[in-house]
Each structure stands twice: as C-alpha cells, then as structure tokens.
mmCIF file of C-alpha atoms in Angstrom:
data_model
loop_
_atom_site.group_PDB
_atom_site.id
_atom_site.type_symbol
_atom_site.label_atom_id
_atom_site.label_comp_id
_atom_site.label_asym_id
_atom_site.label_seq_id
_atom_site.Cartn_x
_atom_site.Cartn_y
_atom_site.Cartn_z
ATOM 1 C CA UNK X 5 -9.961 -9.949 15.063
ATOM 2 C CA UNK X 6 -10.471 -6.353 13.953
ATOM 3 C CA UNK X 7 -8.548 -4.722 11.376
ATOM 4 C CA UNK X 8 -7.752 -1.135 11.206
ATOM 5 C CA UNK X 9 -10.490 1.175 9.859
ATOM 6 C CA UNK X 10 -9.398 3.919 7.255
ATOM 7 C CA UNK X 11 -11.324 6.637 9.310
ATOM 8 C CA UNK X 12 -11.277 5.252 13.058
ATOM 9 C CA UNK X 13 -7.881 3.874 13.012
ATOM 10 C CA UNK X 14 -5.603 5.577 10.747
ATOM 11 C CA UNK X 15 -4.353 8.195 13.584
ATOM 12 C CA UNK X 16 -3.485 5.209 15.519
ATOM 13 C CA UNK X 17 -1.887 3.230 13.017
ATOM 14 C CA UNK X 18 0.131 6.174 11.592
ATOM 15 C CA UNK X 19 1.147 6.497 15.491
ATOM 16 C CA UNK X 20 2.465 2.698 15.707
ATOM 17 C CA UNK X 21 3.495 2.069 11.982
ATOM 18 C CA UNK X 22 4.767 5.032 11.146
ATOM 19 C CA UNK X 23 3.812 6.739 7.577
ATOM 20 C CA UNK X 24 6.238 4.898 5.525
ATOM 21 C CA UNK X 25 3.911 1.519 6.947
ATOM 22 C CA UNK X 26 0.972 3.160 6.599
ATOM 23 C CA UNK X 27 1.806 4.270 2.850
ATOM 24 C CA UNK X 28 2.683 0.527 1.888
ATOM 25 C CA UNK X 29 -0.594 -0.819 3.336
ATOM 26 C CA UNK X 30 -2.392 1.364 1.448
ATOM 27 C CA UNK X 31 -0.247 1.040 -1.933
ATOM 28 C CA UNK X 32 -0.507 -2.742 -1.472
ATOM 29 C CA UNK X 33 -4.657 -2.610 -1.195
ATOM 30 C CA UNK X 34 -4.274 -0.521 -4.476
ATOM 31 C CA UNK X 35 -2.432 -2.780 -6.218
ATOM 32 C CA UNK X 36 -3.719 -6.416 -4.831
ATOM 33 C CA UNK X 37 -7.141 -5.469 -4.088
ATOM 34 C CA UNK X 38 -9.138 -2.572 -5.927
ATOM 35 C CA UNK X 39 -12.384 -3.210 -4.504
ATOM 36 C CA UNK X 40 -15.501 -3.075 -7.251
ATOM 37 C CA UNK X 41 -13.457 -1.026 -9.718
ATOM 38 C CA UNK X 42 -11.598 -4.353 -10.796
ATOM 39 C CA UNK X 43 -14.798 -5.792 -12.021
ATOM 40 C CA UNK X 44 -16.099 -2.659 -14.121
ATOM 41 C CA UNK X 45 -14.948 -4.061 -16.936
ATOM 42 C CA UNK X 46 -15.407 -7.332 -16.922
ATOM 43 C CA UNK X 47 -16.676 -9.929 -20.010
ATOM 44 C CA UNK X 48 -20.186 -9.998 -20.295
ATOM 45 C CA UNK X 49 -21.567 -14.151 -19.563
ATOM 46 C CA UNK X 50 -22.089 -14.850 -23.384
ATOM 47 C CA UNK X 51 -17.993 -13.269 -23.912
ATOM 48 C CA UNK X 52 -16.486 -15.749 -21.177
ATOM 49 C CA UNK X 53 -18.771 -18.845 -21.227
ATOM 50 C CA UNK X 54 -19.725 -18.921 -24.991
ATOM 51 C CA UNK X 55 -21.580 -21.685 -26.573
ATOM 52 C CA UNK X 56 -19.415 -25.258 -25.252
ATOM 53 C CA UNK X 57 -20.797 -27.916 -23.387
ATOM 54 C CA UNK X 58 -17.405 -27.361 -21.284
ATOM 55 C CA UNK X 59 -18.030 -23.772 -20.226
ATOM 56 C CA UNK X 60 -21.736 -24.442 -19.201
ATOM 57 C CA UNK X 61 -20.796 -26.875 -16.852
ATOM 58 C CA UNK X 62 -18.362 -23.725 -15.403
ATOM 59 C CA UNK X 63 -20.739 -21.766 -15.503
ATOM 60 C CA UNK X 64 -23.556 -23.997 -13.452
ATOM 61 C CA UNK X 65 -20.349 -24.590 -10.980
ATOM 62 C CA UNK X 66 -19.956 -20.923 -10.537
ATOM 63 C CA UNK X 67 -23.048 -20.085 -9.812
ATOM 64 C CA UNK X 68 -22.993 -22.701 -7.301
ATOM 65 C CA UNK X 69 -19.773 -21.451 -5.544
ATOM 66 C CA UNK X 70 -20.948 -18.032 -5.880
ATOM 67 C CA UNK X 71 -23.384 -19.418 -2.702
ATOM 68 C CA UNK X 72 -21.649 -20.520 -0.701
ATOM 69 C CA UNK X 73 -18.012 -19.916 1.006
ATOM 70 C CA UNK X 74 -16.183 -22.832 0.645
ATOM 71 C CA UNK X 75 -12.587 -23.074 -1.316
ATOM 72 C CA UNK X 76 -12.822 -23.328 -5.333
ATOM 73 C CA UNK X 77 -9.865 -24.778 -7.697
ATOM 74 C CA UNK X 78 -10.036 -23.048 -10.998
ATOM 75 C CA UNK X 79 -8.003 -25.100 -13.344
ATOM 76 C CA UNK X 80 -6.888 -24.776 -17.002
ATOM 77 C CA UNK X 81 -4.235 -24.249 -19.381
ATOM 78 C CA UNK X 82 -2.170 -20.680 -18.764
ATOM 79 C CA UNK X 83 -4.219 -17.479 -20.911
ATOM 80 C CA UNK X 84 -7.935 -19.856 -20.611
ATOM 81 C CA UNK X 85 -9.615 -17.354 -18.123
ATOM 82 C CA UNK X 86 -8.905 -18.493 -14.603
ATOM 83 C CA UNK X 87 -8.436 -14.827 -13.152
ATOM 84 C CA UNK X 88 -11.897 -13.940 -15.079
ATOM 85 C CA UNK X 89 -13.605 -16.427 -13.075
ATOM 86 C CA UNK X 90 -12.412 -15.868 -10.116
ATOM 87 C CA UNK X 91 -13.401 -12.084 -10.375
ATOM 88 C CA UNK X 92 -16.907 -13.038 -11.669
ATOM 89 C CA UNK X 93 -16.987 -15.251 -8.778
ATOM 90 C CA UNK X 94 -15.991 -12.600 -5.926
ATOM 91 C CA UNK X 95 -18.377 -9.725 -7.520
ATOM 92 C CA UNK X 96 -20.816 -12.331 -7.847
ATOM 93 C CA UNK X 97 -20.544 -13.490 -3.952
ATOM 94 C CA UNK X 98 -22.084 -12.126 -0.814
ATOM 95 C CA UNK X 99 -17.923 -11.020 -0.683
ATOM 96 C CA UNK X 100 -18.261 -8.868 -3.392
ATOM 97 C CA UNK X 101 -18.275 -5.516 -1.897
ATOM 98 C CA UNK X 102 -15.307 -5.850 -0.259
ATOM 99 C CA UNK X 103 -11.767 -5.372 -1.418
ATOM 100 C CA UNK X 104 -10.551 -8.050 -3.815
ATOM 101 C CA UNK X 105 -7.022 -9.428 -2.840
ATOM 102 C CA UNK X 106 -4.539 -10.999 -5.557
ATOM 103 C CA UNK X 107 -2.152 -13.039 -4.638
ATOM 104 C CA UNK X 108 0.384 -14.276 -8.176
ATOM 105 C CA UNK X 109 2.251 -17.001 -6.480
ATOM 106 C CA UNK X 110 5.007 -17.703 -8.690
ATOM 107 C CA UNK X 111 5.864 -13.711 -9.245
ATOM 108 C CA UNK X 112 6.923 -13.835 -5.255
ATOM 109 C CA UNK X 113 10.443 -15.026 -4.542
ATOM 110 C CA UNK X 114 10.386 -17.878 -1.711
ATOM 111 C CA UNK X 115 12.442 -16.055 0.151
ATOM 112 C CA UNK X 116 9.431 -13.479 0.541
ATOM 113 C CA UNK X 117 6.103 -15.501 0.005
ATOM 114 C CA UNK X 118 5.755 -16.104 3.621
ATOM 115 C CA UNK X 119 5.838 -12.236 4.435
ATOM 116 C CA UNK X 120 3.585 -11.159 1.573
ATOM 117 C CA UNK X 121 0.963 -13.912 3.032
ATOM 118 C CA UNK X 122 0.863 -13.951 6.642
ATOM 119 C CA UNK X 123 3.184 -10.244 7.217
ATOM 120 C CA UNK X 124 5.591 -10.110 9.637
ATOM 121 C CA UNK X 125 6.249 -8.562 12.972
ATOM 122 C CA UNK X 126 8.996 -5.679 13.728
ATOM 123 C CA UNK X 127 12.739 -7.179 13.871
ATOM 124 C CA UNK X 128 11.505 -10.937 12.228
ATOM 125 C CA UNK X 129 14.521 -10.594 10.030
ATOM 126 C CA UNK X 130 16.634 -8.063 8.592
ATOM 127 C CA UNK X 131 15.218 -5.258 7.493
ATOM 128 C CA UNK X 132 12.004 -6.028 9.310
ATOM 129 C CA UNK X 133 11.958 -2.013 10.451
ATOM 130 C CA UNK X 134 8.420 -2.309 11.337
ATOM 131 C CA UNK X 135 4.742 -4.650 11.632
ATOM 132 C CA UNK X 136 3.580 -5.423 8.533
ATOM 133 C CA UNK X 137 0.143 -7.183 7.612
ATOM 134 C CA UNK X 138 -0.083 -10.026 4.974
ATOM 135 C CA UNK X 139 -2.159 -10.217 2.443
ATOM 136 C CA UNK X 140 -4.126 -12.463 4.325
ATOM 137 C CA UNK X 141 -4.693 -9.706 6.609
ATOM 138 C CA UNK X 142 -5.975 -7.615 3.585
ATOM 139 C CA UNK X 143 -8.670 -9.824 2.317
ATOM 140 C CA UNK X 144 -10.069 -10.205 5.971
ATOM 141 C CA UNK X 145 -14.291 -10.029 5.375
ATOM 142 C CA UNK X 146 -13.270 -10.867 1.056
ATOM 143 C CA UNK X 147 -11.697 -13.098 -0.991
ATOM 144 C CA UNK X 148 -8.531 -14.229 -1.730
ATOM 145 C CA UNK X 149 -6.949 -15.244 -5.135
ATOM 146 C CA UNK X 150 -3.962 -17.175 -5.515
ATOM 147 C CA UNK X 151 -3.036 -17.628 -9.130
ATOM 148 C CA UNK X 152 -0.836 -20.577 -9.775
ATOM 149 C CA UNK X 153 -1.017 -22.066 -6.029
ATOM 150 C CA UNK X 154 1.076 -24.765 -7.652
ATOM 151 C CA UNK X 155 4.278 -22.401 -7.117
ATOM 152 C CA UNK X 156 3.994 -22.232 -3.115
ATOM 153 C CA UNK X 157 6.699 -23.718 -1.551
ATOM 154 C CA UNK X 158 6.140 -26.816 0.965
ATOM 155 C CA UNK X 159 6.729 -24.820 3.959
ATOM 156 C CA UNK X 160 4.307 -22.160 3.194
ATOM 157 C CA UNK X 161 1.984 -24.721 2.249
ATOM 158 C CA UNK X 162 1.467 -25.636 5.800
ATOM 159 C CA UNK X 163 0.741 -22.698 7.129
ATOM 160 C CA UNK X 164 -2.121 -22.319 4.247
ATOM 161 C CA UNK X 165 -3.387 -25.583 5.600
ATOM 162 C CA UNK X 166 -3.394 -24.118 8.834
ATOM 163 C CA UNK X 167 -5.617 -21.078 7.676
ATOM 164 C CA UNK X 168 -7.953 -23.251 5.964
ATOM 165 C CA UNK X 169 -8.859 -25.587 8.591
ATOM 166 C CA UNK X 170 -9.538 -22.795 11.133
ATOM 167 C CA UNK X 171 -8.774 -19.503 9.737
ATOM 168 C CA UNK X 172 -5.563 -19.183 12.199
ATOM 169 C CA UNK X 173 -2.250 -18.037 11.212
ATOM 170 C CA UNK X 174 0.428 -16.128 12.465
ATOM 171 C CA UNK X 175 3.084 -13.128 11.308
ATOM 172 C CA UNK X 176 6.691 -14.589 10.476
ATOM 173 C CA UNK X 177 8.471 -13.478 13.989
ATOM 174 C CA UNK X 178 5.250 -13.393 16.005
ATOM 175 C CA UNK X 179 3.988 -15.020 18.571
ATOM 176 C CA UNK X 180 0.164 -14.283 18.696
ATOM 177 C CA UNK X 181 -2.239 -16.606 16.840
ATOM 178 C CA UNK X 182 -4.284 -14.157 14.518
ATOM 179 C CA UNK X 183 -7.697 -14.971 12.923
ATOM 180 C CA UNK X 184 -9.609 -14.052 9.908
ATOM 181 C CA UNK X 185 -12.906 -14.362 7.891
ATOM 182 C CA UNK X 186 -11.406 -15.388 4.326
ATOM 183 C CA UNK X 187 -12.698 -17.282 1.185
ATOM 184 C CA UNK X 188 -9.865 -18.493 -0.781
ATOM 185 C CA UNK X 189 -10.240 -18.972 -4.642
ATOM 186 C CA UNK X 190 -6.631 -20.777 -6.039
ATOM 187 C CA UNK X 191 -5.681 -21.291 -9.387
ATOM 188 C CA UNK X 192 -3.379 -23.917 -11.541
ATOM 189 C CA UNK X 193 -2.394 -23.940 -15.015
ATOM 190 C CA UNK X 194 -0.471 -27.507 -13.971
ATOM 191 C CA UNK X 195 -1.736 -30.976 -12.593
ATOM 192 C CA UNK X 196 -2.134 -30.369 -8.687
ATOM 193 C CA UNK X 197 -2.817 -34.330 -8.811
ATOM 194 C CA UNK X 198 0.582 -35.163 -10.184
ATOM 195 C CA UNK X 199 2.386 -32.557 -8.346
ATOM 196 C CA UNK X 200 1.644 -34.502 -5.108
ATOM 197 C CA UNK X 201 2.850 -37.735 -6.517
ATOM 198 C CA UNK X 202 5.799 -36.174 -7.113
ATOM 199 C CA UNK X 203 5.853 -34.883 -3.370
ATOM 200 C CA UNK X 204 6.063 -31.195 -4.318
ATOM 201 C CA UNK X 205 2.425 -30.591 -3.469
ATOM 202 C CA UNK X 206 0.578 -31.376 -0.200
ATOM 203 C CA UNK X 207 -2.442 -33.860 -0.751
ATOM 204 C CA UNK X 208 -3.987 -32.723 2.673
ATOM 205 C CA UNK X 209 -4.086 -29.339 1.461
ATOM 206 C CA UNK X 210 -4.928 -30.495 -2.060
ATOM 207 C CA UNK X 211 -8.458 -31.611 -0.861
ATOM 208 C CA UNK X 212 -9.046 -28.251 1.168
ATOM 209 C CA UNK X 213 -8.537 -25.948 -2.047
ATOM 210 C CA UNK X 214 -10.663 -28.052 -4.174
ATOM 211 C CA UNK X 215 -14.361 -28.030 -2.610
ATOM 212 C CA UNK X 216 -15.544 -26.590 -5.811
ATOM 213 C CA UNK X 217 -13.480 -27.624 -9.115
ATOM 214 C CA UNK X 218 -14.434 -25.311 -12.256
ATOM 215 C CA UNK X 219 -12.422 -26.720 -15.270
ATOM 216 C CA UNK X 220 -11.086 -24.605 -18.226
ATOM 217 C CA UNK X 221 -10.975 -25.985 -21.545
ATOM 218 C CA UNK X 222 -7.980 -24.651 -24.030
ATOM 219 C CA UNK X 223 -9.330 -22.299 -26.596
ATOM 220 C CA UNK X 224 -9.034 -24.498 -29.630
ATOM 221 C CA UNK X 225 -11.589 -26.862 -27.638
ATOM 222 C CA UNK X 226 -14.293 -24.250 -27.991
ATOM 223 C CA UNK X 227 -13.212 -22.977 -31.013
ATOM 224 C CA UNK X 228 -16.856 -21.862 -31.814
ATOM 225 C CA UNK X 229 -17.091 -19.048 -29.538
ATOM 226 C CA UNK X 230 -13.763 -17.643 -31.561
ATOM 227 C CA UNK X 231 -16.274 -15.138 -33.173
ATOM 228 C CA UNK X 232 -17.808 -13.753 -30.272
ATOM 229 C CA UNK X 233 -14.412 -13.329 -28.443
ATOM 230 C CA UNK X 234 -12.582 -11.519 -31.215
ATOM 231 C CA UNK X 235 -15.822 -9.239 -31.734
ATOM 232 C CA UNK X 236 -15.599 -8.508 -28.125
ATOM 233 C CA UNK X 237 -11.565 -7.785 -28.360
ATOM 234 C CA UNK X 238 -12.289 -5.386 -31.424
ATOM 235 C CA UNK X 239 -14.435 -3.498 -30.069
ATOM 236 C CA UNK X 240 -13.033 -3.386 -26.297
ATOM 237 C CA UNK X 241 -9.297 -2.038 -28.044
ATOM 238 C CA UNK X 242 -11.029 0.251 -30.495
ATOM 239 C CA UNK X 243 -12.910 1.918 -28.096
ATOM 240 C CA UNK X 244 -9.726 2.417 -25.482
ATOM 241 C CA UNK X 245 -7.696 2.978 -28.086
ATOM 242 C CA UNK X 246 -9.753 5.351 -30.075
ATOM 243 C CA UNK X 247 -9.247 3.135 -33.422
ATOM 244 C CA UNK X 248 -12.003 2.426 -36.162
ATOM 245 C CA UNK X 249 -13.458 -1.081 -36.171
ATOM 246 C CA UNK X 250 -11.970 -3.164 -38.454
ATOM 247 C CA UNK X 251 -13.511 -6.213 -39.145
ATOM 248 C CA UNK X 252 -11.468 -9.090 -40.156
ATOM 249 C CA UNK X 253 -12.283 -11.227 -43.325
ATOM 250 C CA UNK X 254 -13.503 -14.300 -43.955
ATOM 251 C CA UNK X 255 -10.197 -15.526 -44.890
ATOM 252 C CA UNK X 256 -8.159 -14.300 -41.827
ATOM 253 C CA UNK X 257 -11.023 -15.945 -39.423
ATOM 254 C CA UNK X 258 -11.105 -19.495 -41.628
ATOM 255 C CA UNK X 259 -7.311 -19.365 -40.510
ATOM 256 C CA UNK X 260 -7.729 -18.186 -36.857
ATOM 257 C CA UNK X 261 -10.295 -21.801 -36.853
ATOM 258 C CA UNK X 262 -7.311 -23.931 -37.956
ATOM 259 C CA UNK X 263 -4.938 -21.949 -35.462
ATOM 260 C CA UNK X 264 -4.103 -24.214 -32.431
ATOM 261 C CA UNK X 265 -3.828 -21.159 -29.976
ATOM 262 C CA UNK X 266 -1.163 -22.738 -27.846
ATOM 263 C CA UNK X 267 -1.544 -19.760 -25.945
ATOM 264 C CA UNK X 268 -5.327 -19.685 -25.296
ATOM 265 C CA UNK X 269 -7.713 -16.429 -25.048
ATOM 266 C CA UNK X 270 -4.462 -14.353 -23.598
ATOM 267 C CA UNK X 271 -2.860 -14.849 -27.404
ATOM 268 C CA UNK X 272 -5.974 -14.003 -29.000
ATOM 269 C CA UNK X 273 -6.230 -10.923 -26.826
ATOM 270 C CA UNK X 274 -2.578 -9.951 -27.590
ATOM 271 C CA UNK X 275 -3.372 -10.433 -31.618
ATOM 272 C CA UNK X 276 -6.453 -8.330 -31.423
ATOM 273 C CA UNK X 277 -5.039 -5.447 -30.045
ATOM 274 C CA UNK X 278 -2.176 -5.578 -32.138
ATOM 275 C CA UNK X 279 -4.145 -5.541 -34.736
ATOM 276 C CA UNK X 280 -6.280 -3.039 -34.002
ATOM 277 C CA UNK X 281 -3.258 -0.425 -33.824
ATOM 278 C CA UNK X 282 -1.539 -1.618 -36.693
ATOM 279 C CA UNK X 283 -4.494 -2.539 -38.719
ATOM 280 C CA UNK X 284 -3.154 -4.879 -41.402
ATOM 281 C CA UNK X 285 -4.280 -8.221 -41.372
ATOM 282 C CA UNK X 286 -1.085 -9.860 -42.917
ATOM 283 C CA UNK X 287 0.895 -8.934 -39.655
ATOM 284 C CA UNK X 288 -1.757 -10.836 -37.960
ATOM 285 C CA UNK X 289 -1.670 -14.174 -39.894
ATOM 286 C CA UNK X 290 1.823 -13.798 -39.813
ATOM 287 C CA UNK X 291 1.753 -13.532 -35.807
ATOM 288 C CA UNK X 292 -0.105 -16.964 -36.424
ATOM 289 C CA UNK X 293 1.916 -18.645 -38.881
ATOM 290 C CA UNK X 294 5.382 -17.371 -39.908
ATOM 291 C CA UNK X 295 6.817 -17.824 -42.738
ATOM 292 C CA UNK X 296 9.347 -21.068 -42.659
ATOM 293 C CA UNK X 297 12.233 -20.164 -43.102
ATOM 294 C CA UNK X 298 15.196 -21.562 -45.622
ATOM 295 C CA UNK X 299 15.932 -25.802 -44.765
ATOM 296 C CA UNK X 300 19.791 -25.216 -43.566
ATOM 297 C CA UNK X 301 19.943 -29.068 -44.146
ATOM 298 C CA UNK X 302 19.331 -28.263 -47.842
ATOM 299 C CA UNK X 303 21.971 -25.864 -47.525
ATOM 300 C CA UNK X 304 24.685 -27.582 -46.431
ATOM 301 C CA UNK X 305 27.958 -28.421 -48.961
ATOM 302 C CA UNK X 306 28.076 -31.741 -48.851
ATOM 303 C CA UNK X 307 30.634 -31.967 -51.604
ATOM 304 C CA UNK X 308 33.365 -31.243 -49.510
ATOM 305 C CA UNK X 309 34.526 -32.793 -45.744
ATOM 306 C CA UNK X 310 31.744 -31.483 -43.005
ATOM 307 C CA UNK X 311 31.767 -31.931 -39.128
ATOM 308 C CA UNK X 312 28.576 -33.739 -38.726
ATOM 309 C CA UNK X 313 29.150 -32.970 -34.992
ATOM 310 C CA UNK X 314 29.481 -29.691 -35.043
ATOM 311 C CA UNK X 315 26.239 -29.032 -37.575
ATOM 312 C CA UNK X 316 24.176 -31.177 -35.515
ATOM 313 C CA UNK X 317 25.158 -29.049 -32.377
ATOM 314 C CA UNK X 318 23.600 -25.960 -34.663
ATOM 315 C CA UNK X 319 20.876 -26.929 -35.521
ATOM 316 C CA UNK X 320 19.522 -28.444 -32.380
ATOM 317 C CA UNK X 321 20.999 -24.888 -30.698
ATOM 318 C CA UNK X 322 18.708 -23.428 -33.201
ATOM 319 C CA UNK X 323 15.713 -25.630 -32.797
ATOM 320 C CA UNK X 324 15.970 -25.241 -28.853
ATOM 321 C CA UNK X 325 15.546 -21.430 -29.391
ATOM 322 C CA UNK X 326 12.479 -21.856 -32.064
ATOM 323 C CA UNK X 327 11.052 -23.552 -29.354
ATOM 324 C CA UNK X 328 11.448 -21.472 -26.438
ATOM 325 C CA UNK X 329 10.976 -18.416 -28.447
ATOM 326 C CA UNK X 330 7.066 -20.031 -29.536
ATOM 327 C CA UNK X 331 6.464 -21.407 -25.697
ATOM 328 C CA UNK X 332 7.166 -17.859 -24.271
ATOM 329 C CA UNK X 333 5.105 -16.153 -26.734
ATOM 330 C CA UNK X 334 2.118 -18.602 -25.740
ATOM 331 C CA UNK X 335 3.157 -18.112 -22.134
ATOM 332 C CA UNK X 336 2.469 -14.349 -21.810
ATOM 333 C CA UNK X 337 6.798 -13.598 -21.845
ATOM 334 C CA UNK X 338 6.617 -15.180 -18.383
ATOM 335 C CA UNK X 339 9.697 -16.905 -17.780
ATOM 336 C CA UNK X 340 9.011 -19.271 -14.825
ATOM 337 C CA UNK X 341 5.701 -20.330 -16.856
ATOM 338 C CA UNK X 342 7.780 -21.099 -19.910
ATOM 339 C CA UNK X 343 10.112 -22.748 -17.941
ATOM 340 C CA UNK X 344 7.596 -25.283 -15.915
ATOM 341 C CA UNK X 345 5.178 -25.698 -19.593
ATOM 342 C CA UNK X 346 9.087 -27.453 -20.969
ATOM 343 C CA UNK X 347 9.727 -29.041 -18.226
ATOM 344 C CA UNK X 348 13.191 -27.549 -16.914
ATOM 345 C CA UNK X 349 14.372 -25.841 -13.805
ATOM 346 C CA UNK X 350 14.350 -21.849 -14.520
ATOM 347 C CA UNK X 351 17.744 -21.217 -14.040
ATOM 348 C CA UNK X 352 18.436 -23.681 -16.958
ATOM 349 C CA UNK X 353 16.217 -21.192 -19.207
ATOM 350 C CA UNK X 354 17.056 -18.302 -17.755
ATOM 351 C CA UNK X 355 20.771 -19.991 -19.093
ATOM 352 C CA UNK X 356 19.554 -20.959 -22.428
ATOM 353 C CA UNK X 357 18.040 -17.312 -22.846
ATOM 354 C CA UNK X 358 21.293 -15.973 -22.210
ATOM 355 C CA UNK X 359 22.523 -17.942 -25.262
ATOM 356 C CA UNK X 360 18.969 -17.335 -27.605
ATOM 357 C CA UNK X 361 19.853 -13.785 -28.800
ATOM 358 C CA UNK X 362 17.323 -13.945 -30.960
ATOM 359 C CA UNK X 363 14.897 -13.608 -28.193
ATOM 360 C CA UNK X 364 15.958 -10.189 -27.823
ATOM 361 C CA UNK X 365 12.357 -9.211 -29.340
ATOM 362 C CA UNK X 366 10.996 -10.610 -26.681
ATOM 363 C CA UNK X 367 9.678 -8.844 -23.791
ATOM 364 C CA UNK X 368 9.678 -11.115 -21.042
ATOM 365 C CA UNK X 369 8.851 -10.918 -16.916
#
C-alpha cells in the first residue's frame, strides 16, 4: 500500500478529496502525530526512571522493545508515565523518524472510534461527504499509541485483532482490504486481565497487545526519586514560564514524602507549576492536605426531635461529593477516568455532578 506523498500526491489528492479533506488530513497529522517535535522535550532517563528497582526493570524492557517491532502493553495507575514511555520508545525505535500517531481511546465516542481508526469511505453513513483515512492510515511506516485500549468497544476490538495478525483492515463502508506497516504501543491504567473475565475485553487480542509488558509503579512506590522529579518540574515551569526558582523547604518536601499521591507524577506536575506561578508554599501543602473542615455530627441539636433519615441522607450526599471531588482531582478532571477508578457507569457521575455544585471549581473534560 502507498500512501499519499505531501509533494508527489497532494495535486492528486486535493483533485479526489477535495480541500476541505485534504485540510483535515493534514490538521489531524498535526494534532495526533507531530513527528520528532513531540519528543524535544522529553524527561531526561535519570527524570523518568529514577532510582527503583521497579523502573529499572522498565527501563531494561524498553530498551528491549525499542529492537524490535512487536506490540508492547504499558501498564500503570492513570498520571504514572505511560505516554512518556511510549514516546521514549517510538524516538528510541528504528520508527522514530516518522510521524508519531496518538490515538486516546476513551476521549472518542463509540459511535466514532471505528472512523477515527480504520476511516471511512464516501457515503458510509451520513455525513460521510467524502474518503477519509484512519488513523491507522496515518501511522503507516510509525507507531501507533492507544492510550487506555481498555475503552475500545468489542466490535472495534475485532477489527484491531484483525490488523494485528496481518496488518489488514478495511474503511467503515468499503470494500477493499487495505494494508499497512504499523507497530502498535497500547496503554491501560485498569486490569486488561480482569476486564476479560468480565467479557468486556477480548483475551485473543489481549495476548497480541502484550508481547512486551513494561509495568508502572504508583508514585508513592518510588517515593525516592520525589526529589529529582520536583527539581525537574521547577525548573521545566520556571524556565517556560519565566519565574525565579524557588526551592521548596525541607518541611514542605518531608510532607510531599508522607503524601500518598493518589494521582501519581500528573498531580505532582500540576502542584509544581502551580506553585511556581503562585509561589507560596502554604497553597501547596494545602493542595495536599486541606484543612478538615467543622464535624457536622458535632453540630447537630440533639436536644430537640431530629430526622435521623433525613441527616443521614446529608451527610452521605456530602461525603459522595468529597469523594468524587478528590478522585477527579487525582484523575486529571477526566470524567470517564473518574468514573471507571469508582466503579460506576458515567452517566451515573455525570448525574451525581449535576447534583455536586461544589465541583463547580473544577475544570473537568
């Protein structure tokens, strides 16, 4: 199969597609796959790996997959690196001068994660106006990254089966069997294993993803490299944010040791550059541990009648939202995260964040 050159083939393609084709194409290679300038910046080794017995074993199993071609599972709690390593591992492939190709699963409606994929051919469906390549397509010759492969649907799970066995697939609507030259990198902040007990996951396609396995241990598991990674933040957010370094004290990093970071490296990241552009290091332990407020059991009158059922109601109403309110912090604001880390379908939270006003604060996906 050859895909369209930007200098060959772009008269012809403008001819078939049209422009307003031709301009998505080359909006979504901007956005899902920005070649080598994605991996300027990245962490140098000692930033991501650190000093744990956990990370050198990553390590040693990247530099193995960096070899060779076959599939690698990058698992690990949500905000623990897994989009890190699967850069390091592209730039550090013989892939990694080509075009790097994102893929974030659960950000994709169902409805559409078949399209984005494999594309589509003119008049598949409604509003199918003209031939559009996947993103499969895209990473022809490179990689491909799906983050959170745990959020494909069963159906679209086939046809990634498909493409892994022999790198065949076709557009939704078409007819022609299409081939390409792929390595696929996945991602999962969620038991695959479990997932295909519970039938939601295929086991068949379960063993094609994971050739390589690189597991990521939560941050308060390698809570010694916590100096090296907030060094790294201060001085990455200084610099872009033309701030002076500020280094923390003692006493603000003894406390960031006995933190639990529920939401990894990600919350770290988010503290440090908050920090840095607000500068006070009380806002920062108070990110970290906020102030309790007043017992409301304590506060009750019980000299008089009460309706025990109606103040337990409260209060678990108001413990529900403390909860949710911490779990989408830790998750980034991402809803259907939050929603899958507590267990519940999202429309139930998307429900029970119509109700927790005092999530307001809260910027969210």
């Amino acid at each position: 199969m050859r895909l369209p050159t930007l200098r060959g083939d772009l008269a012809r393609h403008m001819q078939i597609h049209g422009t307003s084709e031709l301009t998505e194409q080359l909006v979504m290679s901007k956005v899902y796959g920005n070649g080598m300038s994605d991996f300027s910046r990245l962490p140098p080794d000692e930033v991501v790996f650190g000093t744990s017995g956990e990370m050198s074993l990553a390590r040693a199993n990247l530099q193995l997959a960096a070899r060779s071609d076959v599939p690698v599972l990058l698992q690990g709690e949500s905000g623990t690196g897994k989009d890190i390593l699967a850069r390091l591992l592209h730039a550090r492939s013989s892939r990694g001068h080509q075009p790097w190709v994102k893929v974030m699963c659960p950000a994709i409606p169902h409805s559409l994660i078949e399209s984005e994929l494999f594309g589509h051919e003119r008049g598949a469906f409604t509003g199918a106006n003209c031939t559009k390549r996947g993103r499969v397509e895209l990473a022809h010759g490179s990689t491909l990254f799906l983050d959170e492969v745990g959020g494909l649907d069963l159906a679209v799970q086939a046809k990634l089966l498909q493409l892994l066995q022999d790198g065949s697939f076709t557009r939704v609507g078409g007819q022609e069997t299409l081939r390409v030259q792929i390595r696929i990198v996945s991602s999962a902040n969620v038991n695959l294993r479990r997932k295909t007990d519970e039938g939601s996951f295929r086991l068949d396609l379960l063993y094609r993803l994971n050739a390589i396995t690189i597991n990521l241990p939560p941050l308060r598991n390698r809570i010694h490299d916590l100096p090296v990674l907030i060094d790294y933040f201060l001085h990455r957010y200084s610099d872009s944010l033309q701030r002076a370094v500020r280094p923390l004290s003692s006493q603000t990093l003894t406390q960031m040791r006995r933190f639990s970071w529920p939401g990894n490296i990600r919350q770290l990241e988010n503290l440090i550059r908050s920090y840095v552009v607000i500068g006070d290091e009380d806002v920062l332990r108070a990110d970290m541990f906020p102030e309790a407020e007043p017992d409301e059991f304590t506060q009750i009158d019980l000299a008089q009648p009460v309706c025990l059922k109606q103040i337990t109601k409260s209060m678990t109403a108001k413990l529900e939202q403390e909860i949710i309110r911490r779990v989408l912090e830790a998750q980034g604001g991402s809803r259907r995260k939050t929603a899958r880390w507590l267990n519940i379908s999202y429309r139930s939270l998307l429900y029970k964040l119509g109700e927790a006003h005092s999530l307001d604060g809260i910027k969210t996906e």
